[in-house]
């Protein structure tokens, strides 16, 4: 009797294996290959309202359940239409500002409480987890800034064998057919390895230009790209991207990383870095020039335009200085490694931002106008300190080769990918 039972069990197991093989074979015959698709979201959390925050608009931990933007984001994830034949998971990087690790267990508990009814595999990573990994020999990992955290969103899914990574922020709503359209586009255009798309806020994909200064039409210049790119029906090669709505194939994130120490604009920093590697290669990583994997493309399909719902927040004290620094840094980074003509074709916005000849002299004009607009926010002592900092930055960047530094950093990134992480330790169960 026992022998008969064992034979039945063996038959059933063999039958299931045969069915699985037939399904896989049938999908392959139809040109359908199972992919693992990872949704990555960064959740920025303020644990101490008395300290100036590192990030633009984090959620106060005390109000996390009642006012967290993550709740709406996660609802939109649960409503996604997920094409059959693929595997999906979600990586949540729950980052407390200013490298705070003191309340990570509380943060983890709150996140787990919100994802408990998910059909997805959900991985939750906190500052403490990164600190412990650093102590264990993963020195590359960091939560110091936007770029460093975005790199975590490459490294963890890479270790989880993901084929696609989609990077979001938690103040966004994803349209139901986002994944359907993304997979369709990647299947339709196999030569594309990175896609990015638009934000929609208050029903519009352009940004409000009322905050522009006469001497610096920053929003107007950004809208130039928005309007041009959103009118196109096919993917277009571009380095105009928005960090909370970018998708990548494994071939891209297994080689390319965000640059370090970028104060803002990590999206443009990545796409510019990738273009420089495309144009120049990186001998330190055995990456040759004109590798198609390092190009990025912009799409305007409605399904992939996310709805941006940032919480209200006060203007950062040093935002003006940080904005000027980011473009000063990008211009130094680009150097002579990419022509202005090619830059213009890739992004009108970045071209205009990097067309400024002398950022220090330009910054004096910007602060002069800022004082006229809001003198109480820009007292003489504050402006003098800001300009002094910008002058030092300009001098510092002029004496460095940021692209050569990036090539070294990219090599460290590739080395880190070979330093395996067991992502299942962070799986919610």
Coordinates of C-alpha atoms in Angstrom, one line a residue:
X1 CA 0.0 0.0 0.0
X2 CA 2.8 2.4 1.0
X3 CA 4.7 1.6 -2.2
X4 CA 1.6 2.3 -4.3
X5 CA 1.1 5.6 -2.5
X6 CA 4.8 6.7 -3.2
X7 CA 4.4 5.8 -6.8
X8 CA 1.3 8.0 -7.0
X9 CA 3.1 10.9 -5.4
X10 CA 6.1 10.4 -7.8
X11 CA 3.7 10.4 -10.8
X12 CA 1.9 13.6 -9.6
X13 CA 5.2 15.4 -9.2
X14 CA 6.4 14.2 -12.6
X15 CA 3.1 15.3 -14.1
X16 CA 3.4 18.8 -12.6
X17 CA 7.0 19.1 -13.9
X18 CA 5.8 18.1 -17.4
X19 CA 3.0 20.7 -17.3
X20 CA 5.4 23.4 -16.2
X21 CA 7.8 22.5 -19.0
X22 CA 5.0 22.5 -21.5
X23 CA 3.8 26.0 -20.3
X24 CA 7.3 27.4 -20.5
X25 CA 7.8 25.9 -23.9
X26 CA 4.5 27.3 -25.1
X27 CA 5.4 30.7 -23.9
X28 CA 8.8 30.6 -25.5
X29 CA 7.1 29.5 -28.8
X30 CA 4.9 32.5 -28.6
X31 CA 7.9 34.8 -27.9
X32 CA 6.9 35.3 -24.3
X33 CA 9.7 35.0 -21.8
X34 CA 9.1 35.3 -18.1
X35 CA 10.7 38.4 -16.6
X36 CA 11.1 39.5 -13.0
X37 CA 10.0 43.1 -12.6
X38 CA 10.9 45.1 -9.5
X39 CA 9.0 48.2 -8.4
X40 CA 11.3 50.3 -6.3
X41 CA 10.0 53.1 -4.1
X42 CA 11.9 55.5 -1.9
X43 CA 10.0 56.6 1.3
X44 CA 11.6 59.6 3.0
X45 CA 10.8 59.9 6.7
X46 CA 11.3 62.8 9.1
X47 CA 12.0 61.4 12.6
X48 CA 12.9 64.8 14.2
X49 CA 11.0 67.9 13.1
X50 CA 13.5 70.1 15.0
X51 CA 16.4 69.3 12.6
X52 CA 16.6 70.7 9.1
X53 CA 15.7 67.9 6.7
X54 CA 17.9 66.4 4.1
X55 CA 15.0 65.6 1.7
X56 CA 12.5 67.8 -0.1
X57 CA 9.2 66.7 1.5
X58 CA 9.5 63.7 3.8
X59 CA 6.6 62.4 5.9
X60 CA 6.7 63.0 9.7
X61 CA 7.0 59.6 11.4
X62 CA 4.4 60.6 13.9
X63 CA 1.8 61.2 11.1
X64 CA 2.9 58.2 9.0
X65 CA -0.4 56.3 9.1
X66 CA -2.6 59.3 8.8
X67 CA -0.8 61.5 6.3
X68 CA 1.8 59.3 4.6
X69 CA 1.9 59.6 0.8
X70 CA 3.1 56.0 0.8
X71 CA -0.5 54.8 1.5
X72 CA -1.9 56.3 -1.7
X73 CA 1.2 55.1 -3.7
X74 CA 0.7 51.6 -2.4
X75 CA -3.0 51.6 -3.2
X76 CA -2.0 52.4 -6.8
X77 CA 0.5 49.6 -6.8
X78 CA -2.3 47.1 -5.7
X79 CA -4.5 48.4 -8.6
X80 CA -1.9 47.8 -11.3
X81 CA -2.7 45.4 -14.1
X82 CA 0.1 42.9 -14.2
X83 CA 0.5 41.0 -17.4
X84 CA 0.6 37.2 -17.0
X85 CA 3.8 35.3 -17.4
X86 CA 6.0 37.6 -15.3
X87 CA 7.0 37.8 -11.7
X88 CA 6.6 41.1 -9.7
X89 CA 8.0 42.4 -6.4
X90 CA 8.3 45.6 -4.5
X91 CA 11.4 47.1 -2.8
X92 CA 10.7 49.7 -0.2
X93 CA 13.6 51.9 0.9
X94 CA 12.3 53.4 4.1
X95 CA 14.9 56.2 4.7
X96 CA 14.9 58.3 7.8
X97 CA 16.5 61.7 7.2
X98 CA 19.9 62.7 8.4
X99 CA 21.0 59.0 8.7
X100 CA 18.9 58.5 11.8
X101 CA 18.7 54.8 12.8
X102 CA 17.1 55.2 16.2
X103 CA 13.5 54.5 15.1
X104 CA 14.0 52.0 12.3
X105 CA 12.1 49.2 14.0
X106 CA 9.1 51.5 14.4
X107 CA 9.4 52.5 10.7
X108 CA 9.6 48.9 9.6
X109 CA 6.5 48.0 11.7
X110 CA 4.5 50.9 10.2
X111 CA 5.5 49.9 6.6
X112 CA 4.7 46.2 7.3
X113 CA 1.3 47.2 8.6
X114 CA 0.5 48.9 5.3
X115 CA 1.7 46.2 3.0
X116 CA 0.3 43.2 4.8
X117 CA -2.5 42.6 2.3
X118 CA -0.2 42.7 -0.7
X119 CA 0.0 39.8 -3.2
X120 CA 3.5 41.0 -4.1
X121 CA 6.7 40.0 -2.5
X122 CA 7.6 43.1 -0.5
X123 CA 11.2 43.9 0.7
X124 CA 11.7 46.6 3.3
X125 CA 15.1 48.1 3.8
X126 CA 15.9 50.8 6.5
X127 CA 19.0 52.8 7.4
X128 CA 20.0 50.2 10.0
X129 CA 20.0 47.5 7.4
X130 CA 22.4 49.5 5.2
X131 CA 24.6 50.3 8.2
X132 CA 24.8 46.6 9.1
X133 CA 25.6 45.7 5.6
X134 CA 28.4 48.3 5.5
X135 CA 29.8 46.8 8.7
X136 CA 29.7 43.4 6.9
X137 CA 31.9 44.7 4.1
X138 CA 29.4 46.4 1.7
X139 CA 31.2 49.7 2.0
X140 CA 29.7 51.1 -1.3
X141 CA 26.2 51.2 0.2
X142 CA 24.9 54.5 1.5
X143 CA 21.8 56.5 2.4
X144 CA 23.7 59.9 2.3
X145 CA 21.7 61.4 -0.6
X146 CA 19.3 60.9 -3.4
X147 CA 21.8 59.3 -5.8
X148 CA 23.2 56.9 -3.2
X149 CA 19.6 55.8 -2.3
X150 CA 18.7 55.4 -6.0
X151 CA 21.8 53.1 -6.4
X152 CA 20.4 50.9 -3.6
X153 CA 17.4 50.6 -5.9
X154 CA 19.6 49.0 -8.5
X155 CA 21.8 46.9 -6.2
X156 CA 19.1 45.1 -4.2
X157 CA 17.0 44.1 -7.3
X158 CA 20.2 43.1 -9.0
X159 CA 20.9 40.7 -6.2
X160 CA 17.2 39.5 -6.4
X161 CA 17.8 38.6 -10.1
X162 CA 15.4 41.3 -11.4
X163 CA 15.2 41.8 -15.2
X164 CA 13.5 45.2 -15.0
X165 CA 13.7 48.0 -12.3
X166 CA 11.1 50.8 -12.1
X167 CA 12.1 53.6 -9.7
X168 CA 9.3 55.7 -8.1
X169 CA 9.0 58.0 -5.1
X170 CA 6.1 57.5 -2.6
X171 CA 4.3 60.8 -3.5
X172 CA 3.2 59.4 -6.8
X173 CA 0.2 57.6 -8.2
X174 CA 0.7 55.0 -10.9
X175 CA -1.8 54.5 -13.6
X176 CA -3.3 51.0 -13.8
X177 CA -1.8 50.0 -17.2
X178 CA 1.7 51.3 -16.5
X179 CA 3.2 47.9 -16.5
X180 CA 1.2 46.8 -19.5
X181 CA 2.5 49.7 -21.6
X182 CA 6.1 49.4 -20.3
X183 CA 6.4 45.7 -21.2
X184 CA 4.8 46.4 -24.5
X185 CA 7.3 49.2 -25.3
X186 CA 10.3 47.2 -24.3
X187 CA 9.1 44.2 -26.4
X188 CA 8.4 46.6 -29.3
X189 CA 11.8 48.3 -29.1
X190 CA 14.4 45.7 -28.0
X191 CA 17.2 48.1 -28.7
X192 CA 16.0 50.3 -25.8
X193 CA 17.3 49.7 -22.2
X194 CA 16.0 52.7 -20.3
X195 CA 12.6 54.5 -20.6
X196 CA 11.4 57.5 -18.7
X197 CA 8.3 59.5 -18.8
X198 CA 6.3 62.5 -17.5
X199 CA 4.8 63.7 -14.3
X200 CA 1.2 65.0 -14.2
X201 CA 0.4 67.5 -11.5
X202 CA -3.0 69.2 -11.1
X203 CA -4.0 67.8 -14.5
X204 CA -1.0 69.2 -16.4
X205 CA 2.4 67.8 -17.5
X206 CA 4.0 71.3 -17.5
X207 CA 5.2 73.1 -14.4
X208 CA 4.1 76.4 -13.0
X209 CA 6.4 79.2 -14.3
X210 CA 5.2 81.8 -11.7
X211 CA 8.3 81.1 -9.5
X212 CA 10.7 81.9 -12.4
X213 CA 13.1 84.8 -12.0
X214 CA 13.7 87.3 -14.8
X215 CA 17.4 86.3 -14.9
X216 CA 16.7 82.6 -14.6
X217 CA 13.7 81.1 -16.5
X218 CA 14.3 77.7 -15.0
X219 CA 10.7 76.4 -15.2
X220 CA 10.1 77.9 -18.6
X221 CA 13.2 76.1 -19.9
X222 CA 12.0 72.8 -18.3
X223 CA 8.6 73.2 -20.0
X224 CA 10.4 73.6 -23.3
X225 CA 11.4 69.9 -23.0
X226 CA 8.0 68.9 -21.5
X227 CA 6.1 70.3 -24.4
X228 CA 8.4 69.1 -27.1
X229 CA 8.7 65.5 -25.8
X230 CA 5.1 65.1 -24.8
X231 CA 4.0 65.8 -28.4
X232 CA 5.9 62.8 -29.8
X233 CA 4.2 59.5 -30.4
X234 CA 7.4 57.3 -30.5
X235 CA 10.2 56.9 -27.9
X236 CA 12.8 59.6 -28.5
X237 CA 16.4 59.5 -27.4
X238 CA 16.9 62.0 -24.6
X239 CA 18.6 62.7 -21.3
X240 CA 15.6 64.5 -19.9
X241 CA 14.2 62.4 -17.1
X242 CA 12.3 62.6 -13.9
X243 CA 13.7 60.5 -11.0
X244 CA 10.4 59.2 -9.8
X245 CA 9.4 57.7 -13.1
X246 CA 12.3 55.9 -14.7
X247 CA 12.6 52.2 -15.9
X248 CA 15.6 50.2 -16.7
X249 CA 16.6 46.8 -18.1
X250 CA 19.1 44.6 -16.2
X251 CA 21.7 45.3 -18.9
X252 CA 21.6 49.0 -17.8
X253 CA 21.6 48.7 -14.1
X254 CA 24.2 45.9 -14.1
X255 CA 26.7 48.4 -15.4
X256 CA 25.4 52.0 -14.8
X257 CA 25.1 53.8 -11.5
X258 CA 24.1 57.3 -10.3
X259 CA 27.1 59.6 -9.5
X260 CA 27.8 60.3 -5.9
X261 CA 27.4 63.5 -3.8
X262 CA 24.8 65.1 -6.2
X263 CA 22.8 67.6 -4.1
X264 CA 19.7 67.5 -6.3
X265 CA 18.6 66.3 -9.8
X266 CA 19.8 62.7 -9.5
X267 CA 17.7 61.8 -12.5
X268 CA 19.6 64.2 -14.9
X269 CA 22.9 63.2 -13.2
X270 CA 22.4 59.6 -14.1
X271 CA 21.3 60.1 -17.7
X272 CA 24.2 62.5 -18.3
X273 CA 26.6 60.0 -16.8
X274 CA 25.3 57.3 -19.0
X275 CA 25.6 59.4 -22.1
X276 CA 29.2 60.3 -21.2
X277 CA 29.9 56.6 -20.9
X278 CA 28.2 56.0 -24.2
X279 CA 30.3 58.7 -25.9
X280 CA 33.6 57.9 -24.1
X281 CA 33.5 54.4 -22.6
X282 CA 35.1 53.5 -19.3
X283 CA 38.4 51.6 -19.6
X284 CA 38.4 51.0 -15.9
X285 CA 35.3 48.8 -16.3
X286 CA 36.1 47.5 -19.8
X287 CA 33.1 49.4 -21.2
X288 CA 33.5 50.4 -24.9
X289 CA 32.1 53.5 -26.6
X290 CA 28.8 53.6 -28.4
X291 CA 27.2 50.8 -26.3
X292 CA 23.4 51.1 -27.0
X293 CA 22.7 50.0 -23.4
X294 CA 23.7 53.4 -22.1
X295 CA 21.2 55.4 -24.2
X296 CA 18.0 56.6 -22.6
X297 CA 14.6 57.2 -24.2
X298 CA 11.6 59.4 -23.3
X299 CA 8.0 58.3 -23.9
X300 CA 4.8 60.2 -23.5
X301 CA 2.2 57.4 -23.5
X302 CA -0.6 58.3 -21.2
X303 CA -0.4 55.0 -19.4
X304 CA 3.2 55.8 -18.2
X305 CA 2.6 59.3 -17.1
X306 CA 2.4 59.1 -13.3
X307 CA 0.4 61.5 -11.1
X308 CA 2.6 63.5 -8.9
X309 CA 1.1 64.5 -5.5
X310 CA 3.9 66.0 -3.4
X311 CA 2.8 67.1 0.1
X312 CA 2.8 70.8 0.9
X313 CA 6.1 71.9 2.5
X314 CA 8.0 75.0 3.2
X315 CA 10.8 76.2 0.9
X316 CA 14.2 74.9 1.8
X317 CA 16.5 77.5 3.3
X318 CA 19.4 76.7 0.9
X319 CA 17.4 75.5 -2.2
X320 CA 18.6 78.3 -4.4
X321 CA 22.2 77.5 -3.6
X322 CA 21.6 73.8 -4.1
X323 CA 20.0 74.4 -7.5
X324 CA 22.9 76.4 -8.7
X325 CA 25.4 73.9 -7.4
X326 CA 23.8 71.0 -9.2
X327 CA 24.1 72.6 -12.6
X328 CA 27.6 73.9 -11.8
X329 CA 28.5 70.3 -10.9
X330 CA 26.9 68.9 -14.1
X331 CA 28.8 71.3 -16.3
X332 CA 32.1 70.4 -14.7
X333 CA 31.1 66.7 -15.0
X334 CA 30.4 67.0 -18.7
X335 CA 33.5 69.0 -19.4
X336 CA 34.7 68.4 -23.0
X337 CA 33.4 64.8 -23.0
X338 CA 30.1 65.8 -24.7
X339 CA 29.6 68.6 -27.2
X340 CA 27.0 71.3 -26.6
X341 CA 25.5 70.5 -30.0
X342 CA 24.8 66.9 -28.9
X343 CA 23.6 68.1 -25.5
X344 CA 21.0 70.4 -27.2
X345 CA 19.6 67.5 -29.2
X346 CA 19.3 65.4 -26.1
X347 CA 17.6 68.0 -23.8
X348 CA 16.9 71.7 -24.4
X349 CA 16.5 72.2 -20.7
X350 CA 19.9 70.8 -19.7
X351 CA 21.5 72.6 -22.6
X352 CA 20.3 75.9 -21.4
X353 CA 21.2 75.2 -17.8
X354 CA 24.7 74.2 -18.8
X355 CA 25.1 77.1 -21.2
X356 CA 25.9 79.4 -18.3
X357 CA 29.6 80.5 -18.8
X358 CA 30.4 81.6 -15.2
X359 CA 28.2 80.1 -12.5
X360 CA 29.6 82.3 -9.8
X361 CA 28.9 85.6 -11.7
X362 CA 25.5 84.2 -12.6
X363 CA 24.7 83.4 -9.0
X364 CA 25.3 87.0 -8.0
X365 CA 22.6 88.1 -10.4
X366 CA 20.2 85.4 -9.1
X367 CA 20.7 86.4 -5.5
X368 CA 20.4 90.1 -6.4
X369 CA 16.9 89.4 -7.8
X370 CA 16.0 87.1 -5.0
X371 CA 16.7 89.9 -2.5
X372 CA 14.4 92.3 -4.5
X373 CA 11.6 89.7 -4.5
X374 CA 11.8 88.6 -0.8
X375 CA 14.3 90.7 1.2
X376 CA 13.4 89.1 4.5
X377 CA 14.4 85.6 3.3
X378 CA 17.7 86.9 1.9
X379 CA 19.4 89.1 4.5
X380 CA 22.9 90.5 3.6
X381 CA 24.8 88.1 5.8
X382 CA 23.0 85.0 4.5
X383 CA 23.5 86.1 0.8
X384 CA 27.2 86.8 1.5
X385 CA 27.6 83.3 3.0
X386 CA 25.8 81.6 0.2
X387 CA 27.9 83.4 -2.5
X388 CA 31.0 82.5 -0.6
X389 CA 30.1 78.9 -0.6
X390 CA 29.3 78.9 -4.4
X391 CA 32.6 80.6 -5.2
X392 CA 34.5 77.9 -3.3
X393 CA 32.5 75.2 -5.1
X394 CA 33.2 76.8 -8.5
X395 CA 36.9 76.9 -7.7
X396 CA 36.8 73.3 -6.4
X397 CA 35.1 71.9 -9.5
X398 CA 37.5 73.7 -11.8
X399 CA 40.4 71.8 -10.3
X400 CA 38.9 68.4 -10.5
X401 CA 37.9 65.9 -13.3
X402 CA 34.5 64.8 -12.2
X403 CA 34.1 62.4 -15.1
X404 CA 37.3 60.6 -14.3
X405 CA 36.2 60.4 -10.6
X406 CA 32.9 59.0 -11.8
X407 CA 34.7 56.2 -13.8
X408 CA 36.4 55.2 -10.6
X409 CA 33.1 55.2 -8.7
X410 CA 31.4 53.1 -11.4
X411 CA 34.2 50.5 -11.0
X412 CA 33.4 50.4 -7.3
X413 CA 29.7 50.0 -8.1
X414 CA 30.5 47.0 -10.4
X415 CA 32.7 45.5 -7.6
X416 CA 29.7 45.9 -5.2
X417 CA 27.4 44.0 -7.5
X418 CA 29.8 41.0 -7.1
X419 CA 29.6 41.3 -3.3
X420 CA 26.4 39.3 -2.9
X421 CA 23.5 40.4 -0.7
X422 CA 20.8 38.0 0.5
X423 CA 17.7 40.1 -0.2
X424 CA 15.4 37.5 1.3
X425 CA 16.5 38.7 4.7
X426 CA 14.4 41.9 4.1
X427 CA 11.3 40.1 2.7
X428 CA 8.1 40.8 4.6
X429 CA 6.4 37.6 5.7

